[in-house]
CSV table of C-alpha atoms and ligand atoms in Angstrom, one decimal:
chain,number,residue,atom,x,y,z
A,1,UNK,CA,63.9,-9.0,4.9
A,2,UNK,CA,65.7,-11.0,7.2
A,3,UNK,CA,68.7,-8.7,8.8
A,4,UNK,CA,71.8,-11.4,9.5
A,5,UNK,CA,74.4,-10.2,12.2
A,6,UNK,CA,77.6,-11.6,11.7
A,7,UNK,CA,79.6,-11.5,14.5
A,8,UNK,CA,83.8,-11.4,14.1
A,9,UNK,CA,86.1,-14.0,15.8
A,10,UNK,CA,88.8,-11.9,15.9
A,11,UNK,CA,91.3,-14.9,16.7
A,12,UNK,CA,90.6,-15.6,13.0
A,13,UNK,CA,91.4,-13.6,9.8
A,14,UNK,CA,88.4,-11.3,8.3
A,15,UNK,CA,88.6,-12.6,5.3
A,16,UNK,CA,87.2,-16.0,5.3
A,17,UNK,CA,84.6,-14.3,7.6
A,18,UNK,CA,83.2,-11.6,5.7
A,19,UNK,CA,82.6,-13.7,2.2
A,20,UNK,CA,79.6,-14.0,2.7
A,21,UNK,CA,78.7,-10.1,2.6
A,22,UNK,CA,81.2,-9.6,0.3
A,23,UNK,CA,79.1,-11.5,-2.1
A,24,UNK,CA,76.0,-9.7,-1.0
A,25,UNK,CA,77.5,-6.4,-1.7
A,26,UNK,CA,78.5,-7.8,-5.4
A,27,UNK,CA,75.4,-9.2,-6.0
A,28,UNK,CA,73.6,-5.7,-5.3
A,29,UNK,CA,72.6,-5.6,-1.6
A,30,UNK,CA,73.4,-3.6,1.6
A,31,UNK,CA,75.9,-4.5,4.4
A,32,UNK,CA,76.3,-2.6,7.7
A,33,UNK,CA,80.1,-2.6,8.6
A,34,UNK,CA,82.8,-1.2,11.0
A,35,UNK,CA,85.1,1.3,10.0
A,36,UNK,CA,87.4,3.1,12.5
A,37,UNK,CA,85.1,6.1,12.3
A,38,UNK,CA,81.4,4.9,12.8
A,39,UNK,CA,79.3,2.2,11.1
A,40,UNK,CA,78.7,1.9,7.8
A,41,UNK,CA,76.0,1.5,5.4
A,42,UNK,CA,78.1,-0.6,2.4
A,43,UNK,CA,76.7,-1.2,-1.5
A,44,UNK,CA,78.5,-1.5,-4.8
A,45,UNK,CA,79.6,2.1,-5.7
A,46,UNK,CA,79.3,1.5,-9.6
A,47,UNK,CA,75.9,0.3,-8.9
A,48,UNK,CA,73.2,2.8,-9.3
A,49,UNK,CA,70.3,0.6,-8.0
A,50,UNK,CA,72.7,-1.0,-5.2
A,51,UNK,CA,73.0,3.5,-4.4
A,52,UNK,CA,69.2,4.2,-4.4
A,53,UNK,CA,69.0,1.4,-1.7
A,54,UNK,CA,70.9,2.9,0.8
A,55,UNK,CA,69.2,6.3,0.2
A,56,UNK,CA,65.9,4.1,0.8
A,57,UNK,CA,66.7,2.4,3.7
A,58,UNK,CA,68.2,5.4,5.7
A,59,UNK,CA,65.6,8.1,4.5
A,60,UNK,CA,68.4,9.6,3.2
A,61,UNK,CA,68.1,12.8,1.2
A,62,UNK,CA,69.1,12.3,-2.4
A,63,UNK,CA,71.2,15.4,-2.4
A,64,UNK,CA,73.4,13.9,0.4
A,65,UNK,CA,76.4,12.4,-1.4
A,66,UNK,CA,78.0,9.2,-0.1
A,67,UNK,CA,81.2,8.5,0.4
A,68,UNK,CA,83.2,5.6,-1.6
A,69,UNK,CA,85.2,3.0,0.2
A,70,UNK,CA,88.4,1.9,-1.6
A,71,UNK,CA,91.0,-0.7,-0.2
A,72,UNK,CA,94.1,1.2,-1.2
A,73,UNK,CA,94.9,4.8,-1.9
A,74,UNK,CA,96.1,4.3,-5.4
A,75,UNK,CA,92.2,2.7,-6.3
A,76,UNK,CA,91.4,5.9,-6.7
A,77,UNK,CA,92.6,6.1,-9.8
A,78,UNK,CA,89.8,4.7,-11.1
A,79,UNK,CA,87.3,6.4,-10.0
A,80,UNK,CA,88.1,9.9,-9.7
A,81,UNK,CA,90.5,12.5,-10.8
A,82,UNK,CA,93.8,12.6,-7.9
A,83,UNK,CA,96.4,15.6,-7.8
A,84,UNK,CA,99.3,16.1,-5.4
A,85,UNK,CA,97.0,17.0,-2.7
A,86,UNK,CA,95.7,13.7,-2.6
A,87,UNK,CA,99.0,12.0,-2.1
A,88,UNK,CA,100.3,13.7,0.2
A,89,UNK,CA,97.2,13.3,2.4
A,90,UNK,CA,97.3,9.8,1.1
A,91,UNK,CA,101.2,9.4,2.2
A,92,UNK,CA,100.3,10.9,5.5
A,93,UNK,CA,97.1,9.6,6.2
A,94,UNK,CA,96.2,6.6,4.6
A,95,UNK,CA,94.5,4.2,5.4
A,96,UNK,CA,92.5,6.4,8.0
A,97,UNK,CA,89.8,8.8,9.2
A,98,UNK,CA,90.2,11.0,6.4
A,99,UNK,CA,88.1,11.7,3.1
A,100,UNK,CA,89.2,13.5,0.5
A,101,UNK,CA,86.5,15.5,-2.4
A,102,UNK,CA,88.0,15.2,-6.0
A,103,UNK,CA,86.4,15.6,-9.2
A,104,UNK,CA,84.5,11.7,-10.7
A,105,UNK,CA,85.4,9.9,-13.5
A,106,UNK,CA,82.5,8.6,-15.6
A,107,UNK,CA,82.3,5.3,-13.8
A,108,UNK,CA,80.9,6.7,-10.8
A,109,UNK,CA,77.1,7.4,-10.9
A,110,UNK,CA,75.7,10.4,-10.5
A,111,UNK,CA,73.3,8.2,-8.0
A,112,UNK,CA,76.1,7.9,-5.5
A,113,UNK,CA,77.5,12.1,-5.5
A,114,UNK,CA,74.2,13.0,-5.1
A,115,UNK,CA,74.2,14.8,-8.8
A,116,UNK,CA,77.4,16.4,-8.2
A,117,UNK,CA,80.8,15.8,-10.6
A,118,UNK,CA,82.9,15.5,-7.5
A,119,UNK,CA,83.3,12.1,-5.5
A,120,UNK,CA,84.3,11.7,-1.9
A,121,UNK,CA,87.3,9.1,-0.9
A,122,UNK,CA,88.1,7.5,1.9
A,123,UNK,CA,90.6,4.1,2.2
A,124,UNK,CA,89.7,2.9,5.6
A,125,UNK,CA,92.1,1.8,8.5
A,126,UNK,CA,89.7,-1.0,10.1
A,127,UNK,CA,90.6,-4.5,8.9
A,128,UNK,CA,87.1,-5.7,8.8
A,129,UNK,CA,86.4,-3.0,6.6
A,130,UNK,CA,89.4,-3.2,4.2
A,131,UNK,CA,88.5,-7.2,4.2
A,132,UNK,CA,85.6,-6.5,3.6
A,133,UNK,CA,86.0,-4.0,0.4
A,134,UNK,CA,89.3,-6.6,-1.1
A,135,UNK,CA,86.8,-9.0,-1.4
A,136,UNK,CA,84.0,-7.5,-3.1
A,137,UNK,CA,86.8,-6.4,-5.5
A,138,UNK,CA,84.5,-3.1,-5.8
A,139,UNK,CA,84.7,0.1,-4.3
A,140,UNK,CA,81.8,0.3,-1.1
A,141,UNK,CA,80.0,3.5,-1.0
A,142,UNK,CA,79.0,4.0,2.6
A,143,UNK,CA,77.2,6.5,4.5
A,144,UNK,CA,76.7,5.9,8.5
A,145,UNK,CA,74.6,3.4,9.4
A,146,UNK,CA,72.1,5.1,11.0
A,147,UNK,CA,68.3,6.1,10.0
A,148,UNK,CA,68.7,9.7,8.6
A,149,UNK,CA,69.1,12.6,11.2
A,150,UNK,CA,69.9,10.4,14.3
A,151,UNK,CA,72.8,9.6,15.6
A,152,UNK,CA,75.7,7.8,13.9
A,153,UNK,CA,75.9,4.2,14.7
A,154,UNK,CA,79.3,3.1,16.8
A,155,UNK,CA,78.1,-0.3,17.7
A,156,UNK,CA,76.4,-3.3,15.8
A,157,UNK,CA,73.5,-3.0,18.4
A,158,UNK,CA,72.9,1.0,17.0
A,159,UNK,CA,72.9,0.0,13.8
A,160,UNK,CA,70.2,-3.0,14.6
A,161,UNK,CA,68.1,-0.1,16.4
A,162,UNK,CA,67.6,1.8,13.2
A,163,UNK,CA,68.4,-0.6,10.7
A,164,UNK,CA,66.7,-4.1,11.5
A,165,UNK,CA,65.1,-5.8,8.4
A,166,UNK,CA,66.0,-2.9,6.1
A,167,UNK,CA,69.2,-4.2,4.8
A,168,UNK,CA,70.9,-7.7,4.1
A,169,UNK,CA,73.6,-8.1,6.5
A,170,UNK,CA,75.3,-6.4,9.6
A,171,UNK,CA,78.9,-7.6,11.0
A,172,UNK,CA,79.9,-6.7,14.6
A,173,UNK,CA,83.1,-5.9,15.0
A,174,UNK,CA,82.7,-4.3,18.2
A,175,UNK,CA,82.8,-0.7,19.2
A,176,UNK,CA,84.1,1.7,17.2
A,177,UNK,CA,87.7,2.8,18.2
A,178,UNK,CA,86.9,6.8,17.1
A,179,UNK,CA,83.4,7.1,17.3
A,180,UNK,CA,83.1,10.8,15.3
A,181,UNK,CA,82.6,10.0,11.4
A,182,UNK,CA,86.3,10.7,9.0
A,183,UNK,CA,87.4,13.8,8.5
A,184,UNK,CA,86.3,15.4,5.0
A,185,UNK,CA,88.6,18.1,3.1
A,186,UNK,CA,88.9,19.4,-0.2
A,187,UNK,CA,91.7,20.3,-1.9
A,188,UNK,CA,92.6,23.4,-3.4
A,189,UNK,CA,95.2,26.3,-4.2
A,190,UNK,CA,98.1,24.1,-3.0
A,191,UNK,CA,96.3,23.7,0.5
A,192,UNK,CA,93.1,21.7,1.8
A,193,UNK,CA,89.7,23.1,3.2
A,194,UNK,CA,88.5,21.4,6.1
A,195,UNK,CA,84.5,20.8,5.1
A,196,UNK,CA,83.9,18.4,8.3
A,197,UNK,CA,86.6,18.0,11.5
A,198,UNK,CA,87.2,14.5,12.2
A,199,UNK,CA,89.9,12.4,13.7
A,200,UNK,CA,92.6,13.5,11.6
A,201,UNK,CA,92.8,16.7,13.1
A,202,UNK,CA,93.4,20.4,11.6
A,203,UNK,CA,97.0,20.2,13.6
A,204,UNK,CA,98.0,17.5,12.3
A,205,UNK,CA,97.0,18.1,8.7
A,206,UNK,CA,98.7,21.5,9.1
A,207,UNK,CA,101.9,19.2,9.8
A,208,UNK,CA,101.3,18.5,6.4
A,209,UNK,CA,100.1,21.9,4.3
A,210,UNK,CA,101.1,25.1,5.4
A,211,UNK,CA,97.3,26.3,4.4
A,212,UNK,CA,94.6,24.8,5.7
A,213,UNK,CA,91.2,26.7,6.0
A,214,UNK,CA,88.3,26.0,7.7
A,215,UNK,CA,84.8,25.6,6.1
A,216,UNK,CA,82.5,28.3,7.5
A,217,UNK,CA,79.6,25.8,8.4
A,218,UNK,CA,82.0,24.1,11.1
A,219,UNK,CA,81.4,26.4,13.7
A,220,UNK,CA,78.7,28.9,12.4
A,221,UNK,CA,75.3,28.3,11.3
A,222,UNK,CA,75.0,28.6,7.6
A,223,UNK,CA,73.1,31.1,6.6
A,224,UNK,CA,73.9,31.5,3.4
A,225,UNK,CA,71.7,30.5,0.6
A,226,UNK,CA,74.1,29.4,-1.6
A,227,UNK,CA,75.4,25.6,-1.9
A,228,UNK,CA,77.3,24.2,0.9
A,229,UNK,CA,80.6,23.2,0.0
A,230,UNK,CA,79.7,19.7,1.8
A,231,UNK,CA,76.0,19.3,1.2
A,232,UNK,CA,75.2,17.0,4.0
A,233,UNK,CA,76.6,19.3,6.9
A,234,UNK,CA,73.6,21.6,6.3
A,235,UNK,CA,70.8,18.9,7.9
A,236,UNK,CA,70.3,18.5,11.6
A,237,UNK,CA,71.9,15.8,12.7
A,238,UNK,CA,72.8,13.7,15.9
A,239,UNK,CA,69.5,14.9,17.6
A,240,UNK,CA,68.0,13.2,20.2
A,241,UNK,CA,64.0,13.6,20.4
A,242,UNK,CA,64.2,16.4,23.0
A,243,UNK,CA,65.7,19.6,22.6
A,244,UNK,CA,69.5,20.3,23.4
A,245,UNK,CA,71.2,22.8,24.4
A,246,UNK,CA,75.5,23.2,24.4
A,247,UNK,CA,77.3,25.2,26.9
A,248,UNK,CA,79.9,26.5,25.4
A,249,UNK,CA,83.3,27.0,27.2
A,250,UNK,CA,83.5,30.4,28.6
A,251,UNK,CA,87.5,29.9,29.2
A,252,UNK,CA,87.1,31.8,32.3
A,253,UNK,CA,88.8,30.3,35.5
A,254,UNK,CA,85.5,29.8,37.6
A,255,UNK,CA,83.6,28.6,34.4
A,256,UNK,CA,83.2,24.6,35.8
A,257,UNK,CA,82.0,26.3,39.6
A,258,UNK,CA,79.4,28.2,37.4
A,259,UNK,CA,78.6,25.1,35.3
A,260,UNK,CA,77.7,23.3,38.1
A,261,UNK,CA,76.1,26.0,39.8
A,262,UNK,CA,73.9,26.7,36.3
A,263,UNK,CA,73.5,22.8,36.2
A,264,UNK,CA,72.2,21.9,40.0
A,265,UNK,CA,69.6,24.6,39.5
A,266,UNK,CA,68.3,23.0,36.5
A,267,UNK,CA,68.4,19.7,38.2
A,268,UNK,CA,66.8,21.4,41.3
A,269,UNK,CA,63.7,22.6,39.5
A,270,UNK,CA,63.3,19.5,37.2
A,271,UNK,CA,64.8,16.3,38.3
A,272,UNK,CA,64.4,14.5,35.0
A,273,UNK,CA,66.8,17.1,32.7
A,274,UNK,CA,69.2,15.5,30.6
A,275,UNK,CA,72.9,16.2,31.4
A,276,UNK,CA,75.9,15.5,29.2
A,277,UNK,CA,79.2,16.6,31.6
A,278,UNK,CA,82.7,16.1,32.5
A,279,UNK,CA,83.6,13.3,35.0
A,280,UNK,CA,84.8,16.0,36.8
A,281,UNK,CA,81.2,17.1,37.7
A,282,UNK,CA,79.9,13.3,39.4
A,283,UNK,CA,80.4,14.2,42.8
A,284,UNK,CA,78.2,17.5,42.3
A,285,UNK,CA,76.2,16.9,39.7
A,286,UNK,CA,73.2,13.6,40.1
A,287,UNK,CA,70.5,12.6,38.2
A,288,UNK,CA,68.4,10.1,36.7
A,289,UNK,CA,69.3,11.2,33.0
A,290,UNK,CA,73.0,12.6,33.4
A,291,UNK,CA,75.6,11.1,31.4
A,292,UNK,CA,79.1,11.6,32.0
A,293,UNK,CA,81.4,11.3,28.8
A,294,UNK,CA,85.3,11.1,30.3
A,295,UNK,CA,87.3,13.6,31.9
A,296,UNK,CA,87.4,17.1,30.3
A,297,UNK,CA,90.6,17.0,29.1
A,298,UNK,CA,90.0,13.4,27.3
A,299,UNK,CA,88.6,14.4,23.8
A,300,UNK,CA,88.9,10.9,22.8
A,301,UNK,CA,87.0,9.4,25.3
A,302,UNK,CA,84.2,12.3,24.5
A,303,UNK,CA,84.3,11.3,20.5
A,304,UNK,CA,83.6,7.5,21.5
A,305,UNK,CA,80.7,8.0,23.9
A,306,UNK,CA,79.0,11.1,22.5
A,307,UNK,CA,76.7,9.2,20.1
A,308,UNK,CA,75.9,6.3,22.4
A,309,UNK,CA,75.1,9.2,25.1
A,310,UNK,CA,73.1,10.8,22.5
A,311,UNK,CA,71.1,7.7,21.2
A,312,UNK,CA,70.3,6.7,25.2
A,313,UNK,CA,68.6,10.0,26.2
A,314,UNK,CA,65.9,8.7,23.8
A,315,UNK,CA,65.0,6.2,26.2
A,316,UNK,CA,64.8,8.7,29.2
A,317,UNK,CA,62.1,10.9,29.9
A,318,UNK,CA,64.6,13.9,29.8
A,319,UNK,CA,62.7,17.1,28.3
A,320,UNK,CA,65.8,19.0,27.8
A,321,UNK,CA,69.1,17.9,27.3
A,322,UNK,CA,72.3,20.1,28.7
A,323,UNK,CA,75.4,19.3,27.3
A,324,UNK,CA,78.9,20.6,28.2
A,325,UNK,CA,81.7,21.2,25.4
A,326,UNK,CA,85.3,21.0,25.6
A,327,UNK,CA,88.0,23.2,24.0
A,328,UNK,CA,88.0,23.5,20.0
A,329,UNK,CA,91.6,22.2,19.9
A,330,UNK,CA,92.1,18.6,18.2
A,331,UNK,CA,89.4,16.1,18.0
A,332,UNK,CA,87.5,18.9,20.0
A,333,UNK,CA,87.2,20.6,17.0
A,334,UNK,CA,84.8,17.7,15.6
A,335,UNK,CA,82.9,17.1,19.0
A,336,UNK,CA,82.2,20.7,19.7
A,337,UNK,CA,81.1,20.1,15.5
A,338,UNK,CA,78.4,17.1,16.1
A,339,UNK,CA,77.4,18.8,19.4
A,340,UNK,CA,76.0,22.1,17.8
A,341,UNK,CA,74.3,19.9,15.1
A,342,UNK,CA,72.7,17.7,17.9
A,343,UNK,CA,71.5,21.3,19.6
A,344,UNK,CA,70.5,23.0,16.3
A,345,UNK,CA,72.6,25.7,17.1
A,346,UNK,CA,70.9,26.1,20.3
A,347,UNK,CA,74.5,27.5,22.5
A,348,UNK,CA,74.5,28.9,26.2
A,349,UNK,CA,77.2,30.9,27.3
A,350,UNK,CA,77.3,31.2,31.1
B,1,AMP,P1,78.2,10.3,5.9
B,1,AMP,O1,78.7,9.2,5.0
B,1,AMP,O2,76.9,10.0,6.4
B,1,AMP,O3,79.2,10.6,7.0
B,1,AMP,O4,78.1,11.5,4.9
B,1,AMP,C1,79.0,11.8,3.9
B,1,AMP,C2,79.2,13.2,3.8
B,1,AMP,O5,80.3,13.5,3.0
B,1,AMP,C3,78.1,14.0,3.1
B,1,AMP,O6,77.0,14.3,4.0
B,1,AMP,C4,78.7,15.2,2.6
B,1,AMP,O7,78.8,16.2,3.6
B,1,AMP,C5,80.2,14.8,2.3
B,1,AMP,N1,80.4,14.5,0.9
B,1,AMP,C6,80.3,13.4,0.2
B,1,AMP,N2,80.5,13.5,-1.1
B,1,AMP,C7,80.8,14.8,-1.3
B,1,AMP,C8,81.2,15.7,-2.4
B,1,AMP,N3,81.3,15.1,-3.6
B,1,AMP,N4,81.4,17.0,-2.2
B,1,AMP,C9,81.3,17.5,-0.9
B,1,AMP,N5,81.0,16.8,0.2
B,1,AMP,C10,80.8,15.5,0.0
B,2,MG,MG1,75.8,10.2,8.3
């Protein structure tokens, strides 16, 4: 198969432009697309066969659910059961980064939740994206873009590296403003659990509930052998080829001075060792495979670059990758998240 890339003219309106893959998408086949979040993978939700396809071409677990695209928050009527939760995430945060777990109606395949009776929402903020769903006139389930385990895809080009001749259609719409995949929570007991950290972060939906809890897997390795609450948070993810390894945040006042210290010895005794760090560090720390990702206090940067930064080491001769991680507060939350799937758990505290 022929994969076409269709790329926007943003001087022009979407939807003229994405008809095409809207038809594609009715007719059954796979579109890569841009959402605010990452890249996604885009088939008919109510279309079992259209679902096994996207399982196919990313190597994608069948247990891993994916998550359903709708134009408008009140779509979701259709297709799953709402409460008040919903709406007032919906009122709050809609269209955005945020997906919210409720339990199916009939019309959506078992094919698509991965067997369970619960569906995943999300009404996307990008414009391609909502074009792209109004004109299918069906909901688009959409996983990332990305071949199973690797990183998720934030630019067209990512999505071509994995992707190319596996699906129908990709449309570049540029980089992706957040770069970090939504925000999942589920609701319950007049509050919301937090299952994945995203870009709507656990401040601001505390704005909204006074009880907001935090899903165990998040920051710990589960260890549990019962179900995760959010089944595909349990696979390693993000990883580059070689291994990685996260230095966690000491808080301490010298903690950058030993960083660096810790990170010029490493560099010292093997010139080709990955680094992930703060801009901060440039002057000190140099290397053929070190990658700066923003300043340390600019989570947002971190969340754009992390998974381009991630997908590059590939091409390095790097045996081991060191990566730095900011505070937990905010978006850091959900990069200090997609960091210790990257490392497998694999944290150094210095
Ligand atoms: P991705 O689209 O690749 O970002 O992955 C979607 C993720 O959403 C899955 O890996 C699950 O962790 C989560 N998810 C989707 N549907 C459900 C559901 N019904 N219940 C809990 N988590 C879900
Ligand atoms: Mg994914």
């Amino acid at each position: 198969m022929i994969t076409k890339i269709i790329k926007m003219d943003f001087s022009r309106p979407p939807e003229e432009q994405v008809r095409d893959c809207a038809d594609i998408i009715k007719r059954g086949g796979l579109v890569a697309f841009p959402t605010e979040t990452v890249y996604g993978l885009g088939g008919n939700a109510l279309d079992s066969e259209a679902a096994k396809k996207i399982y196919a071409a990313k190597g994608r677990p069948s247990d891993n659910p994916l998550i359903i695209h709708i134009a408008a928050p009140e779509d979701a009527e259709a297709y799953c059961k709402t409460n008040e939760a919903y709406y007032k995430i919906a009122k709050a945060f809609m269209p955005g980064p945020i997906t919210v777990i409720l339990p199916k109606k009939d019309i959506v395949p078992f094919s698509v939740t991965g067997g369970l009776d619960t569906v995943a929402v999300r009404c996307p903020k990008n414009p391609v994206a909502r074009a792209l769903i109004s004109e299918a006139g069906v909901p688009i389930a959409a996983p990332s873009a990305n071949t199973s385990g690797r990183p998720s895809p934030t630019s067209a080009r990512h999505v071509i590296e994995d992707l190319n001749s596996k699906i129908d259609a990709v449309i570049d719409g540029g980089d992706s403003e957040i770069g970090l995949e939504s925000t999942i929570v589920l609701p319950g007991n007049g509050g919301v659990k937090v299952l994945r950290p995203g870009g709507i972060t656990v401040e601001m939906l505390r704005e909204v509930f006074e009880d907001v809890s935090l899903d165990g897997g998040i920051t710990e390795k589960n260890e549990s052998t019962t179900a995760p609450l959010a089944p595909g948070m349990k696979y390693r993810h993000y990883a580059p080829s070689a291994t990685v390894f996260l230095i966690k945040d000491s808080g301490r006042a010298d903690f950058d001075e030993r960083v660096k210290k810790f990170l010029s010895g490493k560099l010292d005794r093997e010139p080709r060792t990955g680094i992930i760090c703060f801009d901060e560090y440039k002057k000190d720390i140099i290397g053929k495979n070190v990658f700066y990702f923003g300043k340390k206090a600019d989570d947002e940067e971190h969340a754009k670059r992390l998974f381009d930064i991630l997908r590059r080491f590939d091409d390095t001769d790097a045996p081991e990758i060191y990566a730095t991680a900011s505070d937990l507060k905010g978006v850091g939350l959900a990069i200090y998240n997609r960091m210790l799937k990257a490392s497998g758990f694999n944290i150094i505290e210095i």
